[in-house]
Structures are given as C-alpha cells and as structure tokens.
Tab-separated table of C-alpha atoms and ligand atoms in Angstrom:
chain	number	residue	atom	x	y	z
A	138	MET	CA	-38.224	-76.484	35.298
A	139	SER	CA	-39.855	-79.851	35.633
A	140	ALA	CA	-37.556	-82.234	37.465
A	141	ALA	CA	-38.615	-84.453	35.189
A	142	LEU	CA	-36.861	-83.572	32.363
A	143	ALA	CA	-33.622	-85.815	31.403
A	144	TYR	CA	-30.620	-84.011	30.726
A	145	ASP	CA	-27.926	-85.331	28.686
A	146	SER	CA	-23.917	-84.979	29.541
A	147	PHE	CA	-23.275	-82.935	26.418
A	148	ASP	CA	-24.845	-79.570	26.087
A	149	ASP	CA	-28.080	-80.379	24.504
A	150	TYR	CA	-29.134	-76.952	23.898
A	151	VAL	CA	-26.160	-76.330	21.712
A	152	ALA	CA	-26.890	-79.441	19.826
A	153	PHE	CA	-30.335	-78.636	19.425
A	154	CYS	CA	-29.232	-74.937	17.958
A	155	ASP	CA	-27.183	-76.330	15.619
A	156	GLY	CA	-29.851	-78.798	14.435
A	157	ILE	CA	-32.510	-76.084	13.987
A	158	ARG	CA	-30.141	-73.857	12.429
A	159	THR	CA	-29.618	-76.909	9.461
A	160	LEU	CA	-33.111	-77.300	9.782
A	161	ALA	CA	-34.969	-74.022	9.422
A	162	LYS	CA	-31.409	-71.694	8.800
A	163	ILE	CA	-32.848	-69.882	11.967
A	164	ASP	CA	-29.863	-69.395	14.048
A	165	LEU	CA	-31.522	-69.415	18.081
A	166	SER	CA	-27.752	-69.072	19.509
A	167	GLN	CA	-27.868	-65.418	18.936
A	168	TYR	CA	-31.239	-65.060	21.185
A	169	LYS	CA	-30.835	-65.103	24.999
A	170	ARG	CA	-30.521	-68.474	26.195
A	171	GLY	CA	-31.997	-68.359	29.715
A	172	GLN	CA	-34.834	-67.146	28.190
A	173	MET	CA	-35.037	-69.039	25.081
A	174	GLU	CA	-33.993	-72.788	27.071
A	175	ARG	CA	-36.710	-72.107	29.050
A	176	ARG	CA	-38.982	-72.158	26.087
A	177	LEU	CA	-37.820	-74.853	24.287
A	178	ARG	CA	-37.840	-77.205	26.839
A	179	THR	CA	-41.252	-76.387	28.140
A	180	PHE	CA	-42.598	-76.866	24.612
A	181	ALA	CA	-40.800	-79.835	24.679
A	182	GLU	CA	-42.483	-81.117	27.718
A	183	ARG	CA	-45.951	-80.069	26.408
A	184	ARG	CA	-45.618	-82.234	23.890
A	185	GLY	CA	-44.495	-85.389	26.332
A	186	ILE	CA	-40.929	-84.974	25.006
A	187	LYS	CA	-38.320	-85.434	27.696
A	188	SER	CA	-34.901	-84.140	26.183
A	189	LEU	CA	-34.200	-81.596	23.793
A	190	SER	CA	-32.299	-84.260	21.832
A	191	GLU	CA	-35.430	-86.496	21.388
A	192	TYR	CA	-37.459	-82.832	20.377
A	193	LEU	CA	-34.752	-82.443	17.844
A	194	ALA	CA	-35.362	-85.889	16.662
A	195	VAL	CA	-39.071	-85.280	15.969
A	196	LEU	CA	-38.686	-82.054	14.561
A	197	LYS	CA	-36.444	-83.643	11.800
A	198	GLN	CA	-38.866	-86.451	10.949
A	199	ASP	CA	-42.406	-84.618	10.853
A	200	ALA	CA	-42.875	-81.505	8.763
A	201	ASP	CA	-46.085	-80.767	10.976
A	202	GLU	CA	-44.640	-80.729	14.188
A	203	LEU	CA	-41.719	-78.991	12.974
A	204	GLU	CA	-44.314	-75.828	11.480
A	205	GLN	CA	-45.980	-75.749	15.132
A	206	PHE	CA	-42.554	-75.284	16.538
A	207	LEU	CA	-41.522	-72.568	14.303
A	208	ASP	CA	-44.933	-71.222	14.921
A	209	ARG	CA	-44.804	-70.646	18.753
A	210	LEU	CA	-40.853	-69.966	18.586
A	211	THR	CA	-41.188	-65.866	17.923
A	212	ILE	CA	-43.067	-64.145	20.133
A	213	ASN	CA	-45.574	-62.174	18.410
A	214	VAL	CA	-47.512	-60.073	21.414
A	215	SER	CA	-48.050	-56.416	19.749
A	216	GLN	CA	-51.116	-54.198	19.798
A	217	LEU	CA	-52.295	-51.018	17.760
A	218	TRP	CA	-50.525	-47.115	19.465
A	219	ARG	CA	-48.113	-49.492	21.819
A	220	ASN	CA	-47.122	-47.154	24.165
A	221	PRO	CA	-49.339	-44.190	23.066
A	222	GLU	CA	-47.113	-41.910	24.815
A	223	GLN	CA	-44.604	-43.031	22.470
A	224	TRP	CA	-46.647	-42.218	19.331
A	225	ALA	CA	-48.004	-38.775	20.893
A	226	ALA	CA	-44.243	-37.388	21.096
A	227	ILE	CA	-43.050	-38.982	17.424
A	228	GLY	CA	-46.498	-37.111	16.055
A	229	ARG	CA	-45.321	-34.013	17.881
A	230	THR	CA	-42.113	-33.711	16.999
A	231	VAL	CA	-40.626	-36.512	14.427
A	232	VAL	CA	-43.305	-36.510	11.914
A	233	PRO	CA	-43.379	-32.709	11.390
A	234	GLU	CA	-39.264	-32.593	10.759
A	235	LEU	CA	-39.573	-35.484	8.241
A	236	ALA	CA	-42.751	-34.203	6.389
A	237	SER	CA	-40.980	-31.328	5.357
A	238	ALA	CA	-39.111	-33.252	2.730
A	239	GLY	CA	-42.002	-33.981	1.216
A	240	ARG	CA	-41.855	-38.124	1.449
A	241	ILE	CA	-41.210	-40.450	4.871
A	242	ARG	CA	-39.878	-43.787	4.030
A	243	ILE	CA	-40.629	-46.263	7.509
A	244	TRP	CA	-39.000	-49.802	8.207
A	245	SER	CA	-40.819	-51.332	10.908
A	246	ALA	CA	-38.302	-54.378	11.842
A	247	GLY	CA	-39.873	-56.901	13.166
A	248	CYS	CA	-43.457	-55.709	12.483
A	249	SER	CA	-45.564	-58.927	13.987
A	250	TYR	CA	-48.877	-58.740	12.376
A	251	GLY	CA	-48.671	-55.090	11.596
A	252	ALA	CA	-49.984	-53.141	14.349
A	253	GLU	CA	-46.616	-51.033	14.235
A	254	CYS	CA	-47.019	-50.276	10.481
A	255	TYR	CA	-50.555	-49.244	10.854
A	256	THR	CA	-49.942	-46.874	13.795
A	257	ILE	CA	-47.287	-44.999	12.513
A	258	ALA	CA	-48.951	-44.564	9.075
A	259	ALA	CA	-51.919	-43.050	10.437
A	260	VAL	CA	-49.628	-40.843	13.405
A	261	CYS	CA	-47.792	-39.166	10.023
A	262	LEU	CA	-50.577	-38.625	7.873
A	263	GLU	CA	-52.512	-36.718	10.792
A	264	GLN	CA	-49.596	-34.285	11.536
A	265	ALA	CA	-48.960	-34.634	7.666
A	266	PRO	CA	-51.899	-35.110	5.604
A	267	ASN	CA	-50.240	-34.669	2.025
A	268	VAL	CA	-46.537	-36.426	2.834
A	269	ARG	CA	-45.976	-38.955	0.553
A	270	LEU	CA	-45.480	-42.561	2.502
A	271	GLU	CA	-44.027	-45.682	2.376
A	272	VAL	CA	-44.236	-48.171	4.920
A	273	LYS	CA	-42.374	-51.383	5.033
A	274	GLY	CA	-42.843	-54.043	7.390
A	275	THR	CA	-40.258	-57.310	7.706
A	276	ASP	CA	-41.016	-60.585	10.270
A	277	ILE	CA	-39.518	-63.856	10.353
A	278	ASP	CA	-42.543	-65.375	10.771
A	279	PRO	CA	-44.763	-65.678	7.795
A	280	ARG	CA	-47.808	-66.090	9.571
A	281	MET	CA	-47.708	-63.007	10.874
A	282	LEU	CA	-46.818	-61.164	7.963
A	283	GLU	CA	-50.168	-62.821	6.152
A	284	ARG	CA	-52.370	-61.044	9.122
A	285	ALA	CA	-50.322	-57.578	8.545
A	286	ARG	CA	-51.074	-57.774	4.766
A	287	ILE	CA	-54.938	-58.045	5.975
A	288	GLY	CA	-54.985	-55.105	8.790
A	289	HIS	CA	-57.922	-56.700	10.733
A	290	PHE	CA	-57.572	-55.905	14.558
A	291	THR	CA	-58.914	-57.367	17.493
A	292	THR	CA	-60.884	-55.004	19.856
A	293	GLU	CA	-58.479	-55.919	22.146
A	294	ASP	CA	-55.284	-54.573	19.616
A	295	ALA	CA	-57.219	-51.440	19.636
A	296	ARG	CA	-57.753	-50.919	23.487
A	297	SER	CA	-55.348	-47.971	23.241
A	298	VAL	CA	-56.064	-46.364	19.917
A	299	PRO	CA	-57.474	-42.963	20.259
A	300	ALA	CA	-61.260	-42.429	19.771
A	301	ALA	CA	-60.702	-40.171	17.002
A	302	SER	CA	-57.889	-42.187	14.989
A	303	LEU	CA	-59.793	-45.405	15.477
A	304	ALA	CA	-63.178	-44.059	13.476
A	305	ARG	CA	-60.586	-42.019	11.171
A	306	TRP	CA	-58.499	-44.874	9.910
A	307	PHE	CA	-60.258	-48.249	10.832
A	308	ASP	CA	-64.110	-49.455	9.883
A	309	LYS	CA	-65.591	-51.443	12.608
A	310	THR	CA	-66.522	-55.045	11.793
A	311	ASP	CA	-67.768	-57.969	13.621
A	312	LEU	CA	-64.356	-59.124	15.354
A	313	GLY	CA	-62.879	-56.017	15.709
A	314	TRP	CA	-61.295	-53.232	13.263
A	315	GLN	CA	-60.346	-53.649	9.409
A	316	ALA	CA	-57.731	-50.644	8.202
A	317	LYS	CA	-59.118	-48.416	5.651
A	318	PRO	CA	-57.565	-49.004	2.192
A	319	GLU	CA	-56.379	-45.900	1.983
A	320	LEU	CA	-53.872	-47.192	5.196
A	321	ARG	CA	-53.267	-50.663	3.419
A	322	LYS	CA	-52.654	-49.036	0.342
A	323	LEU	CA	-49.190	-47.275	1.769
A	324	MET	CA	-47.833	-50.912	3.194
A	325	SER	CA	-45.439	-53.624	1.991
A	326	PHE	CA	-44.591	-56.881	4.086
A	327	ASP	CA	-41.943	-59.068	3.763
A	328	ARG	CA	-40.285	-61.767	5.611
A	329	GLY	CA	-36.947	-60.855	6.434
A	330	ASP	CA	-34.406	-62.129	9.356
A	331	LEU	CA	-32.947	-59.682	11.116
A	332	LEU	CA	-29.858	-61.967	11.882
A	333	SER	CA	-29.168	-62.638	8.168
A	334	MET	CA	-30.823	-60.296	6.014
A	335	ARG	CA	-29.034	-57.711	3.757
A	336	PHE	CA	-29.690	-54.331	4.740
A	337	THR	CA	-29.823	-51.274	1.993
A	338	PRO	CA	-27.781	-48.194	2.909
A	339	SER	CA	-29.811	-45.111	3.442
A	340	ALA	CA	-33.227	-46.480	2.082
A	341	TYR	CA	-34.748	-45.155	5.347
A	342	ASP	CA	-35.747	-41.710	6.947
A	343	LEU	CA	-37.477	-43.753	10.010
A	344	VAL	CA	-36.868	-46.915	11.351
A	345	LEU	CA	-38.982	-48.718	14.270
A	346	CYS	CA	-37.591	-51.888	16.101
A	347	ARG	CA	-39.445	-52.123	19.120
A	348	ASN	CA	-39.815	-55.213	21.491
A	349	THR	CA	-37.593	-57.636	18.972
A	350	VAL	CA	-34.131	-56.923	20.040
A	351	ILE	CA	-34.811	-57.695	23.426
A	352	TYR	CA	-35.017	-61.495	22.764
A	353	PHE	CA	-30.893	-61.365	21.188
A	354	ASN	CA	-28.064	-61.453	23.097
A	355	GLU	CA	-26.257	-58.250	23.864
A	356	PRO	CA	-23.506	-58.130	21.140
A	357	VAL	CA	-25.894	-59.401	19.190
A	358	ARG	CA	-28.356	-56.886	20.050
A	359	ASP	CA	-25.657	-54.132	19.682
A	360	LEU	CA	-24.545	-55.003	16.212
A	361	LEU	CA	-27.898	-55.224	14.712
A	362	HIS	CA	-28.746	-51.814	15.869
A	363	GLU	CA	-25.382	-50.942	14.089
A	364	ARG	CA	-26.454	-52.455	11.004
A	365	LEU	CA	-30.158	-50.518	11.768
A	366	VAL	CA	-28.282	-47.352	11.682
A	367	THR	CA	-26.434	-48.102	8.177
A	368	THR	CA	-30.072	-48.126	7.056
A	369	LEU	CA	-31.044	-44.542	7.772
A	370	ARG	CA	-30.494	-41.433	5.688
A	371	PRO	CA	-28.412	-38.596	7.549
A	372	GLY	CA	-30.992	-36.797	9.910
A	373	GLY	CA	-33.114	-39.952	9.599
A	374	PHE	CA	-34.498	-41.384	13.231
A	375	LEU	CA	-34.633	-45.130	14.912
A	376	VAL	CA	-37.473	-45.943	17.449
A	377	VAL	CA	-36.598	-48.477	19.859
A	378	GLY	CA	-39.166	-49.816	22.417
A	379	SER	CA	-40.368	-48.362	25.996
A	380	THR	CA	-37.859	-50.986	27.775
A	381	GLU	CA	-34.965	-50.574	25.153
A	382	ARG	CA	-31.810	-48.994	24.470
A	383	VAL	CA	-29.227	-48.426	21.911
A	384	GLY	CA	-26.060	-49.136	24.303
A	385	VAL	CA	-23.628	-48.303	21.615
A	386	ALA	CA	-25.321	-45.090	20.228
A	387	GLY	CA	-22.792	-42.339	20.654
A	388	SER	CA	-20.156	-44.778	18.627
A	389	LEU	CA	-22.974	-44.962	15.655
A	390	GLY	CA	-23.380	-40.802	15.515
A	391	LEU	CA	-27.120	-41.405	17.300
A	392	THR	CA	-28.227	-38.465	19.771
A	393	LEU	CA	-31.116	-39.123	21.947
A	394	ALA	CA	-34.011	-36.673	20.621
A	395	GLN	CA	-36.276	-37.700	22.973
A	396	PRO	CA	-37.302	-40.959	25.282
A	397	PHE	CA	-36.200	-43.878	22.974
A	398	THR	CA	-36.041	-41.883	19.800
A	399	TYR	CA	-32.330	-41.323	17.939
A	400	ARG	CA	-31.357	-38.947	15.792
A	401	LYS	CA	-28.673	-40.221	13.327
A	402	ALA	CA	-26.085	-37.336	12.493
B	661	SAM	C1	-43.429	-58.603	20.382
B	661	SAM	S1	-43.031	-58.538	18.358
B	661	SAM	C2	-42.605	-56.680	18.518
B	661	SAM	C3	-43.517	-56.322	17.713
B	661	SAM	C4	-43.672	-55.068	17.317
B	661	SAM	N1	-42.324	-54.047	16.923
B	661	SAM	C5	-44.078	-54.510	18.514
B	661	SAM	O1	-43.410	-53.406	19.189
B	661	SAM	O2	-45.591	-54.281	18.729
B	661	SAM	C6	-41.265	-58.956	17.766
B	661	SAM	C7	-41.160	-59.246	16.496
B	661	SAM	O3	-39.833	-60.365	16.011
B	661	SAM	C8	-40.169	-60.914	15.289
B	661	SAM	N2	-38.747	-61.352	15.542
B	661	SAM	C9	-37.800	-62.323	16.266
B	661	SAM	N3	-36.789	-63.007	15.552
B	661	SAM	C10	-36.638	-62.450	14.433
B	661	SAM	C11	-35.437	-62.040	13.753
B	661	SAM	N4	-34.551	-62.557	13.845
B	661	SAM	N5	-35.954	-61.527	12.452
B	661	SAM	C12	-37.103	-60.914	12.460
B	661	SAM	N6	-38.075	-60.844	12.906
B	661	SAM	C13	-37.708	-61.162	14.336
B	661	SAM	C14	-41.307	-61.848	16.008
B	661	SAM	O4	-41.364	-62.976	15.104
B	661	SAM	C15	-42.110	-60.989	16.195
B	661	SAM	O5	-43.416	-60.902	15.792
C-alpha cells in the first residue's frame, strides 16, 4: 500500500462500509477485510483520491463514479468448464443419480457471466439427454447477468471445453463462441445478493456455489453454506470450488460424495 495514502484516526474502512451500505445496499463488512480493504484503497488511489473518507464523499456525489465503483467491486473471473476434472466427476456420478428422477433443478449461486450455468446444462444433457432441466443463475452484478443471458463466450473462456462439447453446444462467432438456443432456453438469470436474499426451502436438486464465498469472512461463509443447504431437497448435492470446503458439513447433514461435492442426507 502506498505510503502516500493518508489515514484517518477513526476507522475509515468501517465508516466507508457503513456509507456503501446506505448508498448501494451492499454490506462490505461481511467480506474478508484484508482483501477488500486493499482493493478499495487501490481503487481510490487510482482515481487520485487519498483516503476512503474522501472516496466515499465522491461516490455520494457522483452517480457515474458510483457505478464504476460497483462495476469493479465484484471479482467476476469465470470460464466454461472451469476445473474440468470437477465437471467430469459431476457428469459421471452426480448427474446419473439426479437424472433418475426425470428432472434436475439447478442453482448457480454467484454465477458471474453464466459460464458455470451453460457448463452444467451441457454436462447434464450429455449424460442424460432426456432429462428435464432448469438452470437458474444469480449474481449481485447486473452487468454480468446481462452477459449471462446472451450466452456468448470468448475463445479464452472456452479454453478448457472438451472439443466435442464445444462443437455440440456452441456456434463459432468472430469473437468466440455463442451458446446454442437449446442451452439458452434452459437458463434464467436474476439479480440476487447472497447476503440478503430469501432462500426457498427444497427448491433445488443441485446447488453450485464455487469461487464466491472465498471473499466472505468465515462466519458469513458458514451461515451462507447453511442457507444454501436449506434450498436443497434431501438427496440433493452442493458443489463448492476446487479450493473450498464446507466448514460445518457434518452439522448440516452433509456427507462428502466426491471431492468438493456434498450430498444432503
Ligand atoms: C469469481 S466469480 C465465480 C463465478 C463462478 N461461480 C465460477 O466459479 O466460475 C464470483 C461471483 O460472485 C459474485 N458475488 C460477490 N458477492 C456476491 C454476493 N454478495 N451475492 C451474490 N453474488 C456475489 C460476483 O459478482 C462474481 O460474479
């Protein structure tokens, strides 16, 4: 962090979080402080602003600046078939078990621009072509959801997709790959803040929450996992990212079915 940055004697980070909660209804205090604070101070510094108090004042006065801040706040990194070995395992074991019921209802919580949603839809249909599939994606970032609805991905996004899957589910464009209508029609995307949204009990057979809770502090992460589990029907699965685990799995009635994949009792 630059020594040039001025620090207020009171906790300007806490004051900034309070201000953003009022201004944008986003509760930054539930994210990991070290990581979030570094990012916020870097944003401010890049705008030539020397303190978080001053940055908050600018955001309050300037709607464009606030929009740009919100755009940069979330980390939207994703890709199709991210961690391909996870998708291969889900296709082999989870999908056949769920497909035996004839219908799979899926929620991608923190879906970014939808890569995970299109991936799971393709993985399910490759294993179980006749299954009825509903894929919902939610994210806090409306810009990402607009992209998700379009279903267009760059060549870089598609770098881990098996060649046969790419050819089967996507059309080549000048800039990358467009998901075919038969995948797009299975998708719905809604804005949802995982820290404040309502959770519908037993609404899903499979919940994906990957690379999203890593930004939250531990108590918030555990509470979120608990709430996600309530949205699963008994026998449903929760999938987390390849660097994550459910800290409170046992007390939530979860057993590890395979790496990063939990089955609800
Ligand atoms: C790194 S992306 C993960 C995308 C995808 N799940 C994957 O693994 O490729 C994290 C996503 O979480 C979203 N996010 C962050 N805080 C959120 C919140 N409070 N509620 C909902 N989504 C949130 C971000 O907007 C971002 O799109």
